[in-house]
Coordinates of C-alpha atoms and ligand atoms in Angstrom, one line a residue:
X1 CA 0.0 0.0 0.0
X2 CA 1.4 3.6 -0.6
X3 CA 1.6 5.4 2.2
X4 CA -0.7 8.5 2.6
X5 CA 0.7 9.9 5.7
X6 CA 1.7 13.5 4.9
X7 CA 4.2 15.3 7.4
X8 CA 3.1 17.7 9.3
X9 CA 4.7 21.4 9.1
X10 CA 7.6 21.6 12.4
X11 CA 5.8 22.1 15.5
X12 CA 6.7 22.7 19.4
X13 CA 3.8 21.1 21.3
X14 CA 3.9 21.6 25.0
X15 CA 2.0 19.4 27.3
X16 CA 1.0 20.9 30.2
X17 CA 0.3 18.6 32.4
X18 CA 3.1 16.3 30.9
X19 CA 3.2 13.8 33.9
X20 CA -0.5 13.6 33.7
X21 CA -2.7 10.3 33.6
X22 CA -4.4 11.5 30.3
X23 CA -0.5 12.8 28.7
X24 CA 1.3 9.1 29.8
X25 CA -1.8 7.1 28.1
X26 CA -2.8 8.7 25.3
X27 CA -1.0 11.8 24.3
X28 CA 2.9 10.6 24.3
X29 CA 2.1 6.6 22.9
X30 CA -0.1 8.6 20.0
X31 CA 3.0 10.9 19.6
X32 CA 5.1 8.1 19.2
X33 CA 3.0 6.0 16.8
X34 CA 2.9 9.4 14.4
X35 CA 6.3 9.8 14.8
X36 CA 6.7 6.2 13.5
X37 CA 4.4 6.5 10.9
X38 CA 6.8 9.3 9.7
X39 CA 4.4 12.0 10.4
X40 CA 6.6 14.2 12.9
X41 CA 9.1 15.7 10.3
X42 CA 12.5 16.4 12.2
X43 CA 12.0 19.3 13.8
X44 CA 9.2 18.6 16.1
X45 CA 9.6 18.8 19.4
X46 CA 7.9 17.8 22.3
X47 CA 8.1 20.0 25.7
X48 CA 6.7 18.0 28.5
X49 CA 5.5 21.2 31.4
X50 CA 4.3 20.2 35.3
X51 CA 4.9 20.9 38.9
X52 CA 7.4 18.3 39.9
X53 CA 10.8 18.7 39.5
X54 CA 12.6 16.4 36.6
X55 CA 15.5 17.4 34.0
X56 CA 15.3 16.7 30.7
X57 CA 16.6 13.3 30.6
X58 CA 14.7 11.8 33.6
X59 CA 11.6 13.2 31.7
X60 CA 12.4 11.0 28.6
X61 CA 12.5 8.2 31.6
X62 CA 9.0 9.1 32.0
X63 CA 7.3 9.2 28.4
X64 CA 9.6 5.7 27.1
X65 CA 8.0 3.9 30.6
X66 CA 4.8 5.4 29.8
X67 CA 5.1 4.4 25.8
X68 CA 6.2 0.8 27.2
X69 CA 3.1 0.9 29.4
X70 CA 0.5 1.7 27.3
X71 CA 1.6 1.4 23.2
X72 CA -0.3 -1.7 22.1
X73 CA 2.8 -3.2 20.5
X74 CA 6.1 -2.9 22.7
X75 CA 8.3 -0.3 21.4
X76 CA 12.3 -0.6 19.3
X77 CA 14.8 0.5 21.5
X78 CA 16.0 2.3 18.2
X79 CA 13.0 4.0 17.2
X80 CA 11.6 5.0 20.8
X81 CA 15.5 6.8 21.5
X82 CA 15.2 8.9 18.4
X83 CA 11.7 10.3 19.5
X84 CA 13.0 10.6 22.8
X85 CA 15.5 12.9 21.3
X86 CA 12.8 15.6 20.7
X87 CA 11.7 15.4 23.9
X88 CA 12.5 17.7 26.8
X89 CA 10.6 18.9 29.7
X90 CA 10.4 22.3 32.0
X91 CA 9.4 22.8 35.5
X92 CA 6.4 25.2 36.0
X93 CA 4.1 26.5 38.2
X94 CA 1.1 27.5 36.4
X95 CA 0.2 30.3 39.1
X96 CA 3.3 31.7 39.5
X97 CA 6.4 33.1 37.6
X98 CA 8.9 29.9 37.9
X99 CA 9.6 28.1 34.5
X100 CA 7.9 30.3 32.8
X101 CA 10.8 32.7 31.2
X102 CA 12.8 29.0 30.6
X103 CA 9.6 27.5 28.4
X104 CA 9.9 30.8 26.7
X105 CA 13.2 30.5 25.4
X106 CA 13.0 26.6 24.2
X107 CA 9.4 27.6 22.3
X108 CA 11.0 28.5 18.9
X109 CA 10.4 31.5 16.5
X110 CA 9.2 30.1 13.2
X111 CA 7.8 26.7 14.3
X112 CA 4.3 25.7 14.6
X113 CA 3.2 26.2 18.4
X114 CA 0.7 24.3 20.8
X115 CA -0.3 24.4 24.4
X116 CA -1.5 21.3 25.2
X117 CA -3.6 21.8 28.3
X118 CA -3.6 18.4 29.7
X119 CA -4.9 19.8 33.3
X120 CA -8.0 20.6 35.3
X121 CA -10.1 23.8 33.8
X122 CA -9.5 25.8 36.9
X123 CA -6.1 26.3 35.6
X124 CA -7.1 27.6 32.0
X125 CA -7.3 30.9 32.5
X126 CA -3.4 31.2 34.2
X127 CA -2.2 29.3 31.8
X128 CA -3.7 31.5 29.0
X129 CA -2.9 34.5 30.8
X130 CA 1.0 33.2 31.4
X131 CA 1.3 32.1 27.7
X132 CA 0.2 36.0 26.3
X133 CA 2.6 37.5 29.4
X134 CA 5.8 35.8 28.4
X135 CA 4.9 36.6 24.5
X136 CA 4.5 32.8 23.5
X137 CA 0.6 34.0 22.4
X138 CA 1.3 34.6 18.7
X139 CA -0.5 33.8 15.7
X140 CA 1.2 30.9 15.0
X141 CA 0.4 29.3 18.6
X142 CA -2.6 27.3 19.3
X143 CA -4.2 26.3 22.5
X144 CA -5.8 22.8 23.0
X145 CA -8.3 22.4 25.9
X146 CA -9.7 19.0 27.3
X147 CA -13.4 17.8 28.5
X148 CA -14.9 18.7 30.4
X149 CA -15.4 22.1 29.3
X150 CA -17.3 23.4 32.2
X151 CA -19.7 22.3 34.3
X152 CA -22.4 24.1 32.9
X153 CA -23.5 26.7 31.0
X154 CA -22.3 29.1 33.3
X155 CA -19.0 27.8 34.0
X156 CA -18.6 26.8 30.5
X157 CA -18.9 30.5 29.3
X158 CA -16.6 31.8 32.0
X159 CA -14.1 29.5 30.5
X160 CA -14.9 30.6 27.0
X161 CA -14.6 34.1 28.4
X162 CA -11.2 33.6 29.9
X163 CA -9.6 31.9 27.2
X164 CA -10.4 34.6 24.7
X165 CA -9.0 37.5 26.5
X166 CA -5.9 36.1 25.1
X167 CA -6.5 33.7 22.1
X168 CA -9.0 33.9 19.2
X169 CA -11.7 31.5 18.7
X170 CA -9.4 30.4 15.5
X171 CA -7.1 29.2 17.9
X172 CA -8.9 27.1 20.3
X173 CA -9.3 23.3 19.9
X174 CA -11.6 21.9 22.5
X175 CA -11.2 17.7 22.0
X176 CA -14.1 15.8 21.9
X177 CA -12.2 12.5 21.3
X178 CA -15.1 10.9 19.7
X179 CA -15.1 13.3 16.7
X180 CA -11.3 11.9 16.5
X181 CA -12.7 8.2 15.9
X182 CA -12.7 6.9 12.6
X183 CA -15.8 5.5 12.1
X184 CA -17.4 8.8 13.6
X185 CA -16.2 10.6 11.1
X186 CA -17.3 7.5 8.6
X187 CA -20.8 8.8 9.7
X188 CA -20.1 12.0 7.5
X189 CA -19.0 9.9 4.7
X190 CA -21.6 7.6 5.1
X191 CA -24.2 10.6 4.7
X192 CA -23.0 12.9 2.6
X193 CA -21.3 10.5 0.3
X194 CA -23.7 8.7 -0.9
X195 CA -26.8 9.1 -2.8
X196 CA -28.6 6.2 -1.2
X197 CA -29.6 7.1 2.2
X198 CA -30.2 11.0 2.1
X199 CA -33.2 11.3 0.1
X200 CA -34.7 8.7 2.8
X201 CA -33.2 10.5 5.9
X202 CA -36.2 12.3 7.3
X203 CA -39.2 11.8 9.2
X204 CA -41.2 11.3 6.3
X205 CA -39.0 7.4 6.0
X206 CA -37.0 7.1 9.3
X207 CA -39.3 5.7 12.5
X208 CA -36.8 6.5 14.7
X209 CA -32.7 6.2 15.5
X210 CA -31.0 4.5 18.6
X211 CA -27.9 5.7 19.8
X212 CA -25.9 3.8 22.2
X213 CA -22.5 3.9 24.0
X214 CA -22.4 0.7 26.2
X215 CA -19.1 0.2 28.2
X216 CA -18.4 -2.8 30.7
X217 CA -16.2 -0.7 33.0
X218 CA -17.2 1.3 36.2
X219 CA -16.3 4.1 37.4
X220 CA -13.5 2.5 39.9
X221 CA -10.3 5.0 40.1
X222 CA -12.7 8.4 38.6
X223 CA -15.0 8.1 41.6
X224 CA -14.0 11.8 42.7
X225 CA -14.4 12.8 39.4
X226 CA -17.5 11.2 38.3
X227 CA -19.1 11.6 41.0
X228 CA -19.8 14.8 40.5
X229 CA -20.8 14.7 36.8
X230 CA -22.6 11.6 36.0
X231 CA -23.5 9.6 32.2
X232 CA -25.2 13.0 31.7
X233 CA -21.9 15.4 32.2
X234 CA -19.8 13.2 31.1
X235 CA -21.3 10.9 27.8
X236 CA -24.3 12.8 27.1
X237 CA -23.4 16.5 26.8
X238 CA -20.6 15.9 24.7
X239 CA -20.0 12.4 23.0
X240 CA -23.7 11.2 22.6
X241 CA -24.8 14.7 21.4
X242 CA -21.9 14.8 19.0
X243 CA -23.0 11.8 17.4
X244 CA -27.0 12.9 17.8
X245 CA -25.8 16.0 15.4
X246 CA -23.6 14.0 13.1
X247 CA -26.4 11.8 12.4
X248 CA -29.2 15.0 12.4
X249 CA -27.7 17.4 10.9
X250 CA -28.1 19.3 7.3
X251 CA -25.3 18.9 4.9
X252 CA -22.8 20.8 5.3
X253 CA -21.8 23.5 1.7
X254 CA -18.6 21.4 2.0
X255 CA -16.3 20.2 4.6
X256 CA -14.7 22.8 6.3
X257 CA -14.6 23.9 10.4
X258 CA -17.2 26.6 10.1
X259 CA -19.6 24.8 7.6
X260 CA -19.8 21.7 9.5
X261 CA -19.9 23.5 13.1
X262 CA -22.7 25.5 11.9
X263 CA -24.6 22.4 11.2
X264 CA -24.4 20.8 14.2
X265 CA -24.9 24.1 16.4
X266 CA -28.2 24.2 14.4
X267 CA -29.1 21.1 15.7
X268 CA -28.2 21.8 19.4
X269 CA -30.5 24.6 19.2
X270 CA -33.2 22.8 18.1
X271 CA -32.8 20.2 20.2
X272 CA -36.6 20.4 22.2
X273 CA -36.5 20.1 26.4
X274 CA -36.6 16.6 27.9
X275 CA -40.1 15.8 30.0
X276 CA -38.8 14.0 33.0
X277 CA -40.8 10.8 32.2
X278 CA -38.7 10.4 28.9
X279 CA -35.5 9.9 30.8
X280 CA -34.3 6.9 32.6
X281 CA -31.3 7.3 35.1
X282 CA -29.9 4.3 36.5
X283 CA -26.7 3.3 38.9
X284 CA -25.3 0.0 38.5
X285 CA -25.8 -2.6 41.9
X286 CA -23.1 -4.3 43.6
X287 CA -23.3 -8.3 42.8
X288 CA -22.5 -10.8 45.6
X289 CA -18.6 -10.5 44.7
X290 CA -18.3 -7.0 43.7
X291 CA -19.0 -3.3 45.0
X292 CA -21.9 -1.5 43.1
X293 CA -21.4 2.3 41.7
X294 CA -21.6 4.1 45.6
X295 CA -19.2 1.5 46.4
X296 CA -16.5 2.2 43.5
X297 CA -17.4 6.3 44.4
X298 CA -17.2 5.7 48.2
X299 CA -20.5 7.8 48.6
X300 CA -23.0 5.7 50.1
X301 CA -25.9 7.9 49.5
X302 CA -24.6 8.6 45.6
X303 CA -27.4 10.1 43.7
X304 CA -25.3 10.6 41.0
X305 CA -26.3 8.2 37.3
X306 CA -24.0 5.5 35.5
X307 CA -27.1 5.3 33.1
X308 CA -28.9 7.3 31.2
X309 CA -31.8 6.2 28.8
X310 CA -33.9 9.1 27.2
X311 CA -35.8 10.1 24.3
X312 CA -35.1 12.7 22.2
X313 CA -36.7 15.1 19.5
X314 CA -34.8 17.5 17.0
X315 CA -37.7 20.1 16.5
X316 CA -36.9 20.8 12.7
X317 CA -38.8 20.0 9.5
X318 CA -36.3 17.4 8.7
X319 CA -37.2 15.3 12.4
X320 CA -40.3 16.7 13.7
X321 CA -42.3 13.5 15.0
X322 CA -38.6 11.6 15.1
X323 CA -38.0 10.4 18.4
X324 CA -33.6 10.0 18.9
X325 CA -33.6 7.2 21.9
X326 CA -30.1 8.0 23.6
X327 CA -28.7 5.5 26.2
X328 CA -25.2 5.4 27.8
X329 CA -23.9 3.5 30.8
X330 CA -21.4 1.9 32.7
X331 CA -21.2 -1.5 33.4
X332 CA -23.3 -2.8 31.0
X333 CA -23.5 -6.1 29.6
X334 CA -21.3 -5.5 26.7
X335 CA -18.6 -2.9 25.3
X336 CA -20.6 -1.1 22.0
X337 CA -21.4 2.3 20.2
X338 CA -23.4 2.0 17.9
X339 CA -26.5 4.1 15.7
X340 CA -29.4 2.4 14.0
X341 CA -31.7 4.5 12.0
X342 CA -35.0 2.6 11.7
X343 CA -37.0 2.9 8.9
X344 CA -40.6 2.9 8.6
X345 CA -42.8 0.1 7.6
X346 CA -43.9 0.3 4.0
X347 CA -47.0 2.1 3.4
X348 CA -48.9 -1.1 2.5
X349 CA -47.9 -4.9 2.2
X350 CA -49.0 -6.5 -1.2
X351 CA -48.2 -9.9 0.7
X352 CA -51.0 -9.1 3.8
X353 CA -50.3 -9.3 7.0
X354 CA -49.7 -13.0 7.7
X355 CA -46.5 -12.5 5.8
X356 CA -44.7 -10.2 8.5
X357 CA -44.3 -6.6 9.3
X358 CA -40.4 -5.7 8.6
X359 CA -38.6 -2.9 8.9
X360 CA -35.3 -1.6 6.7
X361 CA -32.6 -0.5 9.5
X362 CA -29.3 0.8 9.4
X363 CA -27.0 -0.2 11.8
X364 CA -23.8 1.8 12.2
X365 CA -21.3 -0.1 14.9
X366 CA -18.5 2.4 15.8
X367 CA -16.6 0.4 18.2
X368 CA -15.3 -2.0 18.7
X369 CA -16.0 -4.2 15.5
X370 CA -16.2 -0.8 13.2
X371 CA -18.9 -1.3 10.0
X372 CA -22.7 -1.7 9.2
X373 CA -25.0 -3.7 8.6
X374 CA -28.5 -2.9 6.3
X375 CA -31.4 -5.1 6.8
X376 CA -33.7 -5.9 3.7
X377 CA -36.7 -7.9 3.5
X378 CA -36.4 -11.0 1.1
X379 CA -38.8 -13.7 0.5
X380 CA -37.9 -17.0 3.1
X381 CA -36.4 -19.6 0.5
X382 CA -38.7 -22.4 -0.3
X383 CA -42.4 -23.7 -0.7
X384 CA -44.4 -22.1 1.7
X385 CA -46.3 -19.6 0.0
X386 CA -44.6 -15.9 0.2
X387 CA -43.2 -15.3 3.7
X388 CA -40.9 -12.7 4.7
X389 CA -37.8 -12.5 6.2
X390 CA -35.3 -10.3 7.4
X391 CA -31.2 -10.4 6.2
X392 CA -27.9 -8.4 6.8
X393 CA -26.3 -6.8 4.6
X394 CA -23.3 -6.9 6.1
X395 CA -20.3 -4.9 5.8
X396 CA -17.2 -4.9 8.4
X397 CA -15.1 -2.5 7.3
X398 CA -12.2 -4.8 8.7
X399 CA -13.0 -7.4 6.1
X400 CA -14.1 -4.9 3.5
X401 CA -10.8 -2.7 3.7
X402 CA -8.1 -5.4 4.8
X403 CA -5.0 -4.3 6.2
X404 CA -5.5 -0.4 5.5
X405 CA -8.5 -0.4 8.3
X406 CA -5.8 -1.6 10.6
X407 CA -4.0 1.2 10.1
X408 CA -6.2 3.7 11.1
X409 CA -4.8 6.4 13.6
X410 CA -6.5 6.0 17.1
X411 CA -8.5 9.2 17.8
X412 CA -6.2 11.4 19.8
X413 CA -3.5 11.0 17.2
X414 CA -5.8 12.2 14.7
X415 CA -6.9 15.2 16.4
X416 CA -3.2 16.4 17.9
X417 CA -2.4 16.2 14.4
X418 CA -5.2 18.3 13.4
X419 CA -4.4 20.5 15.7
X420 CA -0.5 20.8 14.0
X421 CA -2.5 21.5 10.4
X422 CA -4.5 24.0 11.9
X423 CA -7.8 22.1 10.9
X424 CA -10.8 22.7 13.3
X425 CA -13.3 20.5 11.8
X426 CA -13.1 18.1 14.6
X427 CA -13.2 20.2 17.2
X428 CA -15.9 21.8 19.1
X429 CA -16.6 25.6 18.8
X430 CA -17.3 27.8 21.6
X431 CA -21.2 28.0 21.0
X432 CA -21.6 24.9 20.7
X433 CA -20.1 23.9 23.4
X434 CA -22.4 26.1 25.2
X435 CA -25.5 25.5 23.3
X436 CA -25.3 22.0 24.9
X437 CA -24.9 22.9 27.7
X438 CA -27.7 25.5 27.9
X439 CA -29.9 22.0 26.8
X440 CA -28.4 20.3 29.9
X441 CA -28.9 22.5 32.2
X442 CA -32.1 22.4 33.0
X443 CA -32.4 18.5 33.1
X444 CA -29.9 18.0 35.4
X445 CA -31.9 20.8 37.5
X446 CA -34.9 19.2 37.4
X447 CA -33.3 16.3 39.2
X448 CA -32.0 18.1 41.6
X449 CA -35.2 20.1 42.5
X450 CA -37.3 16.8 42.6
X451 CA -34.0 14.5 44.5
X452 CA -34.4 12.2 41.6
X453 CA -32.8 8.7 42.5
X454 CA -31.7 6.9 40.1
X455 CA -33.1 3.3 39.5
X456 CA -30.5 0.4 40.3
X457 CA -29.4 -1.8 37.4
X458 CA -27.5 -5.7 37.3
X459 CA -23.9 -5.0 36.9
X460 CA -23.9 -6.9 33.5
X461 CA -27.3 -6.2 32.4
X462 CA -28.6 -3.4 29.8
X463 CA -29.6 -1.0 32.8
X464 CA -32.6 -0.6 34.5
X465 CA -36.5 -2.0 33.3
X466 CA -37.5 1.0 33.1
X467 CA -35.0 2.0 30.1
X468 CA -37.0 -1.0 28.3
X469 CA -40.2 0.7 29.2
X470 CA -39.2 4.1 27.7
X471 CA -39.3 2.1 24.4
X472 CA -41.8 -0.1 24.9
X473 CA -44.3 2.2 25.9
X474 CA -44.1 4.1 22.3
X475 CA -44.3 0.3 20.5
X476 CA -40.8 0.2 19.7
X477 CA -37.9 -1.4 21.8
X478 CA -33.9 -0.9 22.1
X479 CA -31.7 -2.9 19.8
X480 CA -29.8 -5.6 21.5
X481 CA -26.7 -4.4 23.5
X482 CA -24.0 -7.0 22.2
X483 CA -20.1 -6.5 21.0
Ligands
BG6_1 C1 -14.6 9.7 28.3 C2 -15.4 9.5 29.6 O1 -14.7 11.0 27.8 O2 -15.0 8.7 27.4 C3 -15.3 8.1 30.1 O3 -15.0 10.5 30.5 C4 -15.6 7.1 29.1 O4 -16.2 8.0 31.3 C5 -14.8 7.4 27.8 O5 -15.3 5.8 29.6 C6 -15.3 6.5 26.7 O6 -14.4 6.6 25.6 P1 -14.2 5.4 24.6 O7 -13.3 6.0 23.6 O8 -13.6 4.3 25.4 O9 -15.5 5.0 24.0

């Protein structure tokens, strides 16, 4: 195969944070795979920033263990050195003056520049601040911010605020790491490259679409952290609402940041309030041999989801009468995302009804086996008189693509590369970031005014009953949760 990888233009990208959890797991190892797939040209560097005290050299200790630790395939002695080569590190303390005038002089004049702010949000703003004072704020620089981006609306804008006193909105890359995924981005190309499905994509043809993140893991290790956010902070607001407007959205004039990011803040907006008895929160139950979630968050009294279940209407002429069933949890009985748009019955059935009501539906599975699968009605083979039955058509984009879907950068790769080319199509903008919030807001409110508890669920299971009764209710019912 002929490789497509492109370097990037030289760069200094400065971790902040560069002893972090998030830095040694995904940032560095996603470095080191692009620097590998000859996508760092020579003059990249990396500068590692953080409290602690560490020189150069013992900081290269710390990215080649963390590489070790957490690149799939074990890293060449050979290879790992030279990208340890053009990597250095500086002490600094974010509130104060020390390290600052040092990171100064290794940032270089002429290179590409990003902050990587790989810390908690409270810092932003001194960072920002510190960057402008010591004159590393030029055009060329570019500031890269992690989730979660607030805590709501309010904090959300005071952190929009902050960080444009002393960068542009051109500037800022907020990560959502699921627009970094491949097949989430396959969503785009599935739509808008094809004539197939968008003629049908409407109300008028789709009965409804399922969106669902499943994970098997808890919240062990994050309990501070999630604790205080909950499947609606931290899944909803962001990931599931990113895929909600990927899937809902008008197309775009053409693939660019602006174009695309108009599109989905249009859906945001018209994203209609939630009535409290079309959401389902749950909190996964400890089994006989294991803690439940106010065990892993040591909070007894925890009122906090691991499950959310809602449904879901885009108030536009495209969707209006659509219902979006959203569901995301922890624990659950398999690892899957995945988006099915179901179609509507036909209008009439020439074969009446003994031969089966069947529906067309789309099944997009982003992770972990990436592809999709169409189901078509077809006659059931044989004498019987003229039965119906369903069949996949089945495409794994494994099988379909071979070796080239191996390939395929994982998601914060893509996106600190993005960041290098300046491209902000994958990133979210300001208003949107707040327009979902602004839709949050007063859901998570309502909870709080009425001390909603949420409903315990099986560790293992697909959440609570009542997320089957959300469906049920309406006639319809969730698609299996299954890897
Ligand atoms: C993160 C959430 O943003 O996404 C985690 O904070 C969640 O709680 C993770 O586990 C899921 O990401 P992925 O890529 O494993 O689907």
């Amino acid at each position: 195969m002929v490789s497509r990888v492109i370097p990037v233009d030289p760069f200094d990208l400065v971790i902040f944070g560069g002893t972090g959890d998030l830095a040694r797991r995904k940032i560095l190892p996603g470095l080191y795979r692009r620097y590998l797939a000859g996508q760092m040209p020579e003059e990249a560097r990396i500068i590692g920033a953080a409290r602690t005290e560490h020189d150069d050299a013992e900081y290269r200790g710390i990215v080649g263990d963390a590489i070790r630790e957490f690149n799939d395939t074990p890293p060449q002695d050979g290879p790992l050195e030279d990208f340890l080569d053009r990597v250095g590190y500086v002490m600094i303390d974010a509130r104060g003056d020390e390290g600052w005038d040092d990171l100064a002089s290794r940032v270089r004049e002429g290179a590409i520049r990003a902050f990587y702010f790989s810390v908690g949000p409270s810092l932003f703003g001194d960072l920002a601040e510190r960057l402008h004072r010591y004159g590393m704020a030029n055009d060329a620089a570019r500031i890269v911010v992690e989730k979660p981006f607030g805590h709501d609306l309010a904090s959300a804008r005071a952190l929009n605020d902050v960080l444009a006193q002393h960068f542009e909105e051109g500037q800022i890359y907020r990560i959502d790491h699921y627009l970094g995924k491949e097949t989430v981005q396959n969503l785009m190309a599935v739509r808008f490259g094809n004539m197939l499905f968008e003629p049908l994509w409407n109300a008028q043809y789709v009965d409804h679409i399922q969106i669902t993140v499943a994970e098997t893991v808890g919240v062990g290790g994050r309990g501070d952290y999630y604790d205080k956010s909950g499947a609606m902070r931290d899944m909803v607001q962001n990931h599931l609402m990113q895929l909600l407007c990927l899937i809902a959205m008008e197309p775009p004039a053409k693939y660019d940041p602006d174009a695309v990011r108009d599109e989905k803040l249009k859906v945001i907006r018209a994203l209609e309030p939630v009535q409290p008895h079309h959401i389902v929160r749950g909190q996964y139950a400890a089994t006989p041999t294991e803690g439940g979630y106010r065990d892993d968050v040591e909070a007894p009294r925890s009122r906090t989801e691991s499950f959310i279940a809602m449904k879901m209407h885009v108030s536009n002429w495209r969707w209006a009468g659509t219902p979006f069933y959203v569901r995301t949890g922890k624990r659950l009985r398999a690892r899957t995302s995945e988006i099915a748009v179901v179609f509507k019955d036909t209008p009439h059935s020439i074969f009446g009804p003994e031969a089966g009501g069947h529906r067309n539906v789309l099944a997009i599975q982003l992770q972990p086996n990436e592809g999709m699968t169409l189901s078509v009605t077809i006659k059931e083979p044989g004498p019987g008189g003229m039965r119906l039955i369903d069949v996949p058509l089945d495409m794994s984009f494994a099988e379909a693509l071979g070796p080239e879907a191996e390939e395929v950068p994982d998601a914060y790769e893509r996106l600190i590369m993005d960041v290098i080319r300046g491209n902000q199509t994958l990133f979210m903008r300001g208003d949107e970031v707040e327009a979902a919030w602004a839709w949050t807001d007063p859901i998570i409110a309502g909870w709080e005014a009425r001390n909603d508890v949420p409903k315990p669920y099986d560790a293992g299971s697909s959440g609570p009953e009542d997320a089957t009764a959300l469906t049920a209710r309406d006639g319809r019912s969730w698609r299996e949760i299954k890897s």
